[in-house]
Amino acid sequence: MRTDQILTRLERVFARLDREPERPAHLQTPQMSRHRVVLLGSTLVFYLAIVVAVLTTSWLVRLDWQIMFFRPYEQWPQVHAFLDYLVVLGQRGPTAVMVAAWLGWRCWRQHTLRPLITLGVALLLLNVTVGSVKLGLGRLGPHYATEIGSAELFAGGDIFPSGHTANAVVTWGILAYLASTVVTRRVLSVVSAVVSLSVGATTVYLGTHWVSDVLLGWSAGLLILLALPWFEPLIARTEAYVFDLRELLRRRAETGRMPAPVVSALTPLLSAGGKWQLRRVDEAVAEPVPVPAAAGVGTAHSPAPRPAAHPVVGRPHLIRSERTPVTPVGSRRPAHTERAAARGAAARPIAGG
């Protein structure tokens, strides 16, 4: 009789993940090369320069106010509706869902969790770094500014740096970071740069951010992308841990579906001599193995025998000491008077010589 195993939906997903990976074998994870370190250092210097320029209310703050008074959304109102949709490409929720769906498909095709884990690490770094600076500086946006020419810092705001811009750089730049070929990486780098620049300029057009907010958002997102190779060992360990946990859960699930094995146990039995012994009991219960009692060991103070762990199949075999003694009534043999007389005559001594 042929029986086919019915797999659950989760097991079918795992079976698909067990296919051979399609990720190119020659592809290596990005390393912290000298070129990348130079870019990281230059971006960090630019980041600090913008923060200092805003803190000191320099020419950059004056430029912010000039563009705010220019009101670009009033100069070109015909593109306002289009830019309202374009700025969504910088919102964290929609962009994270779209990029995670694409990277999830890559994980399924390439039998790896690295793309999704890398995205998670990048978004975590984005929230920690950008969020802490936002709350620490507390800058107000153009629509809520109170004093002309002021940097509007430490006033309870949360717009410096621009979260839309930084999120666009990280979310779309992670696609270029995880590209499989050099050509794809270059193309996606250009696409992500255009998207992030467009989102940043759109926030200035709508009047929701200062120009300095956008500049700091670009540099903040770029710092995260450039620093990701330092987190590759953590990403690799996390991926290994998740796969090990998956194998453990799979083995437990398979063990639960397997038929119960033959129950085996060590059952204590009392022997005829009063000593305890251990006997292996399976489903087909074997007969107890008697152990002869040692000399000089009595059974008067021995504990009562324990019942068997499993029902005995068939008639049990009892040793002689466990049988109930029965005293026969009368003789079981018929009387033989001739033999008795002959024995009596043989027993008499013969008189004479």
mmCIF file of N, CA and C in Angstrom, residues 222-274:
data_model
loop_
_atom_site.group_PDB
_atom_site.id
_atom_site.type_symbol
_atom_site.label_atom_id
_atom_site.label_comp_id
_atom_site.label_asym_id
_atom_site.label_seq_id
_atom_site.Cartn_x
_atom_site.Cartn_y
_atom_site.Cartn_z
ATOM 1 N N LEU A 222 24.144 57.983 3.896
ATOM 2 C CA LEU A 222 25.352 57.494 3.247
ATOM 3 C C LEU A 222 26.333 56.913 4.263
ATOM 4 N N LEU A 223 26.402 57.493 5.455
ATOM 5 C CA LEU A 223 27.267 56.943 6.500
ATOM 6 C C LEU A 223 26.850 55.519 6.875
ATOM 7 N N ILE A 224 25.563 55.277 6.928
ATOM 8 C CA ILE A 224 25.080 53.935 7.283
ATOM 9 C C ILE A 224 25.442 52.925 6.205
ATOM 10 N N LEU A 225 25.262 53.295 4.941
ATOM 11 C CA LEU A 225 25.604 52.372 3.853
ATOM 12 C C LEU A 225 27.102 52.079 3.817
ATOM 13 N N LEU A 226 27.912 53.107 4.046
ATOM 14 C CA LEU A 226 29.363 52.904 4.000
ATOM 15 C C LEU A 226 29.866 52.087 5.194
ATOM 16 N N ALA A 227 29.167 52.142 6.315
ATOM 17 C CA ALA A 227 29.608 51.417 7.512
ATOM 18 C C ALA A 227 29.054 49.997 7.588
ATOM 19 N N LEU A 228 28.198 49.588 6.668
ATOM 20 C CA LEU A 228 27.584 48.256 6.741
ATOM 21 C C LEU A 228 28.596 47.099 6.713
ATOM 22 N N PRO A 229 29.704 47.172 5.948
ATOM 23 C CA PRO A 229 30.657 46.044 5.986
ATOM 24 C C PRO A 229 31.177 45.719 7.377
ATOM 25 N N TRP A 230 31.222 46.676 8.281
ATOM 26 C CA TRP A 230 31.650 46.383 9.649
ATOM 27 C C TRP A 230 30.668 45.469 10.373
ATOM 28 N N PHE A 231 29.429 45.424 9.904
ATOM 29 C CA PHE A 231 28.402 44.611 10.547
ATOM 30 C C PHE A 231 28.180 43.275 9.832
ATOM 31 N N GLU A 232 28.985 42.983 8.823
ATOM 32 C CA GLU A 232 28.819 41.718 8.108
ATOM 33 C C GLU A 232 29.051 40.490 9.009
ATOM 34 N N PRO A 233 30.051 40.484 9.917
ATOM 35 C CA PRO A 233 30.172 39.320 10.820
ATOM 36 C C PRO A 233 28.930 39.112 11.683
ATOM 37 N N LEU A 234 28.338 40.187 12.167
ATOM 38 C CA LEU A 234 27.106 40.058 12.942
ATOM 39 C C LEU A 234 25.976 39.504 12.089
ATOM 40 N N ILE A 235 25.887 39.942 10.847
ATOM 41 C CA ILE A 235 24.853 39.448 9.947
ATOM 42 C C ILE A 235 25.045 37.959 9.681
ATOM 43 N N ALA A 236 26.291 37.528 9.481
ATOM 44 C CA ALA A 236 26.562 36.113 9.228
ATOM 45 C C ALA A 236 26.214 35.256 10.444
ATOM 46 N N ARG A 237 26.554 35.724 11.647
ATOM 47 C CA ARG A 237 26.223 34.950 12.848
ATOM 48 C C ARG A 237 24.719 34.868 13.055
ATOM 49 N N THR A 238 24.020 35.957 12.777
ATOM 50 C CA THR A 238 22.564 35.939 12.915
ATOM 51 C C THR A 238 21.931 34.964 11.935
ATOM 52 N N GLU A 239 22.412 34.944 10.706
ATOM 53 C CA GLU A 239 21.883 34.007 9.710
ATOM 54 C C GLU A 239 22.135 32.561 10.131
ATOM 55 N N ALA A 240 23.337 32.263 10.612
ATOM 56 C CA ALA A 240 23.644 30.903 11.066
ATOM 57 C C ALA A 240 22.759 30.500 12.241
ATOM 58 N N TYR A 241 22.516 31.426 13.156
ATOM 59 C CA TYR A 241 21.668 31.118 14.300
ATOM 60 C C TYR A 241 20.234 30.818 13.867
ATOM 61 N N VAL A 242 19.711 31.592 12.926
ATOM 62 C CA VAL A 242 18.335 31.374 12.461
ATOM 63 C C VAL A 242 18.214 30.019 11.771
ATOM 64 N N PHE A 243 19.200 29.651 10.946
ATOM 65 C CA PHE A 243 19.138 28.351 10.274
ATOM 66 C C PHE A 243 19.282 27.209 11.275
ATOM 67 N N ASP A 244 20.130 27.370 12.286
ATOM 68 C CA ASP A 244 20.251 26.327 13.310
ATOM 69 C C ASP A 244 18.941 26.170 14.078
ATOM 70 N N LEU A 245 18.303 27.275 14.386
ATOM 71 C CA LEU A 245 17.016 27.202 15.068
ATOM 72 C C LEU A 245 15.967 26.539 14.195
ATOM 73 N N ARG A 246 15.999 26.816 12.898
ATOM 74 C CA ARG A 246 15.050 26.164 11.981
ATOM 75 C C ARG A 246 15.256 24.666 11.946
ATOM 76 N N GLU A 247 16.513 24.214 11.902
ATOM 77 C CA GLU A 247 16.787 22.775 11.898
ATOM 78 C C GLU A 247 16.333 22.128 13.191
ATOM 79 N N LEU A 248 16.514 22.819 14.315
ATOM 80 C CA LEU A 248 16.073 22.262 15.590
ATOM 81 C C LEU A 248 14.566 22.100 15.622
ATOM 82 N N LEU A 249 13.829 23.110 15.166
ATOM 83 C CA LEU A 249 12.370 23.013 15.128
ATOM 84 C C LEU A 249 11.911 21.938 14.155
ATOM 85 N N ARG A 250 12.615 21.789 13.039
ATOM 86 C CA ARG A 250 12.238 20.751 12.079
ATOM 87 C C ARG A 250 12.430 19.361 12.667
ATOM 88 N N ARG A 251 13.552 19.145 13.370
ATOM 89 C CA ARG A 251 13.780 17.827 13.970
ATOM 90 C C ARG A 251 12.743 17.521 15.039
ATOM 91 N N ARG A 252 12.358 18.541 15.808
ATOM 92 C CA ARG A 252 11.318 18.308 16.798
ATOM 93 C C ARG A 252 9.986 17.973 16.153
ATOM 94 N N ALA A 253 9.666 18.648 15.039
ATOM 95 C CA ALA A 253 8.418 18.347 14.344
ATOM 96 C C ALA A 253 8.438 16.940 13.762
ATOM 97 N N GLU A 254 9.565 16.527 13.179
ATOM 98 C CA GLU A 254 9.658 15.177 12.637
ATOM 99 C C GLU A 254 9.588 14.130 13.733
ATOM 100 N N THR A 255 10.167 14.389 14.867
ATOM 101 C CA THR A 255 10.093 13.449 15.982
ATOM 102 C C THR A 255 8.665 13.301 16.474
ATOM 103 N N GLY A 256 7.907 14.382 16.467
ATOM 104 C CA GLY A 256 6.524 14.300 16.900
ATOM 105 C C GLY A 256 5.641 13.522 15.949
ATOM 106 N N ARG A 257 5.982 13.488 14.647
ATOM 107 C CA ARG A 257 5.164 12.745 13.675
ATOM 108 C C ARG A 257 5.559 11.284 13.560
ATOM 109 N N MET A 258 6.736 10.895 14.061
ATOM 110 C CA MET A 258 7.177 9.511 13.947
ATOM 111 C C MET A 258 6.371 8.630 14.899
ATOM 112 N N PRO A 259 6.117 7.333 14.512
ATOM 113 C CA PRO A 259 5.417 6.427 15.425
ATOM 114 C C PRO A 259 6.233 6.190 16.679
ATOM 115 N N ALA A 260 5.501 5.923 17.758
ATOM 116 C CA ALA A 260 6.171 5.727 19.037
ATOM 117 C C ALA A 260 7.045 4.483 18.978
ATOM 118 N N PRO A 261 8.268 4.540 19.431
ATOM 119 C CA PRO A 261 9.143 3.368 19.398
ATOM 120 C C PRO A 261 8.707 2.338 20.440
ATOM 121 N N VAL A 262 9.316 1.153 20.364
ATOM 122 C CA VAL A 262 9.027 0.098 21.326
ATOM 123 C C VAL A 262 9.440 0.585 22.700
ATOM 124 N N VAL A 263 8.501 0.525 23.616
ATOM 125 C CA VAL A 263 8.772 1.035 24.950
ATOM 126 C C VAL A 263 9.742 0.108 25.651
ATOM 127 N N SER A 264 10.838 0.651 26.072
ATOM 128 C CA SER A 264 11.838 -0.137 26.782
ATOM 129 C C SER A 264 12.114 0.544 28.102
ATOM 130 N N ALA A 265 12.216 -0.251 29.118
ATOM 131 C CA ALA A 265 12.483 0.288 30.438
ATOM 132 C C ALA A 265 13.195 -0.749 31.257
ATOM 133 N N LEU A 266 13.782 -0.344 32.320
ATOM 134 C CA LEU A 266 14.418 -1.242 33.260
ATOM 135 C C LEU A 266 13.483 -1.399 34.438
ATOM 136 N N THR A 267 12.891 -2.589 34.575
ATOM 137 C CA THR A 267 11.881 -2.837 35.586
ATOM 138 C C THR A 267 12.478 -3.644 36.719
ATOM 139 N N PRO A 268 12.347 -3.201 37.942
ATOM 140 C CA PRO A 268 12.878 -3.984 39.062
ATOM 141 C C PRO A 268 11.985 -5.162 39.380
ATOM 142 N N LEU A 269 12.575 -6.299 39.566
ATOM 143 C CA LEU A 269 11.854 -7.512 39.933
ATOM 144 C C LEU A 269 12.511 -8.132 41.159
ATOM 145 N N LEU A 270 11.731 -8.793 41.951
ATOM 146 C CA LEU A 270 12.233 -9.472 43.130
ATOM 147 C C LEU A 270 12.498 -10.921 42.789
ATOM 148 N N SER A 271 13.688 -11.348 43.028
ATOM 149 C CA SER A 271 14.029 -12.735 42.715
ATOM 150 C C SER A 271 13.612 -13.642 43.857
ATOM 151 N N ALA A 272 13.803 -14.925 43.637
ATOM 152 C CA ALA A 272 13.404 -15.908 44.637
ATOM 153 C C ALA A 272 14.251 -15.794 45.889
ATOM 154 N N GLY A 273 15.491 -15.380 45.767
ATOM 155 C CA GLY A 273 16.360 -15.286 46.927
ATOM 156 C C GLY A 273 16.215 -13.996 47.702
ATOM 157 N N GLY A 274 15.297 -13.104 47.334
ATOM 158 C CA GLY A 274 15.096 -11.886 48.079
ATOM 159 C C GLY A 274 15.903 -10.714 47.565
#
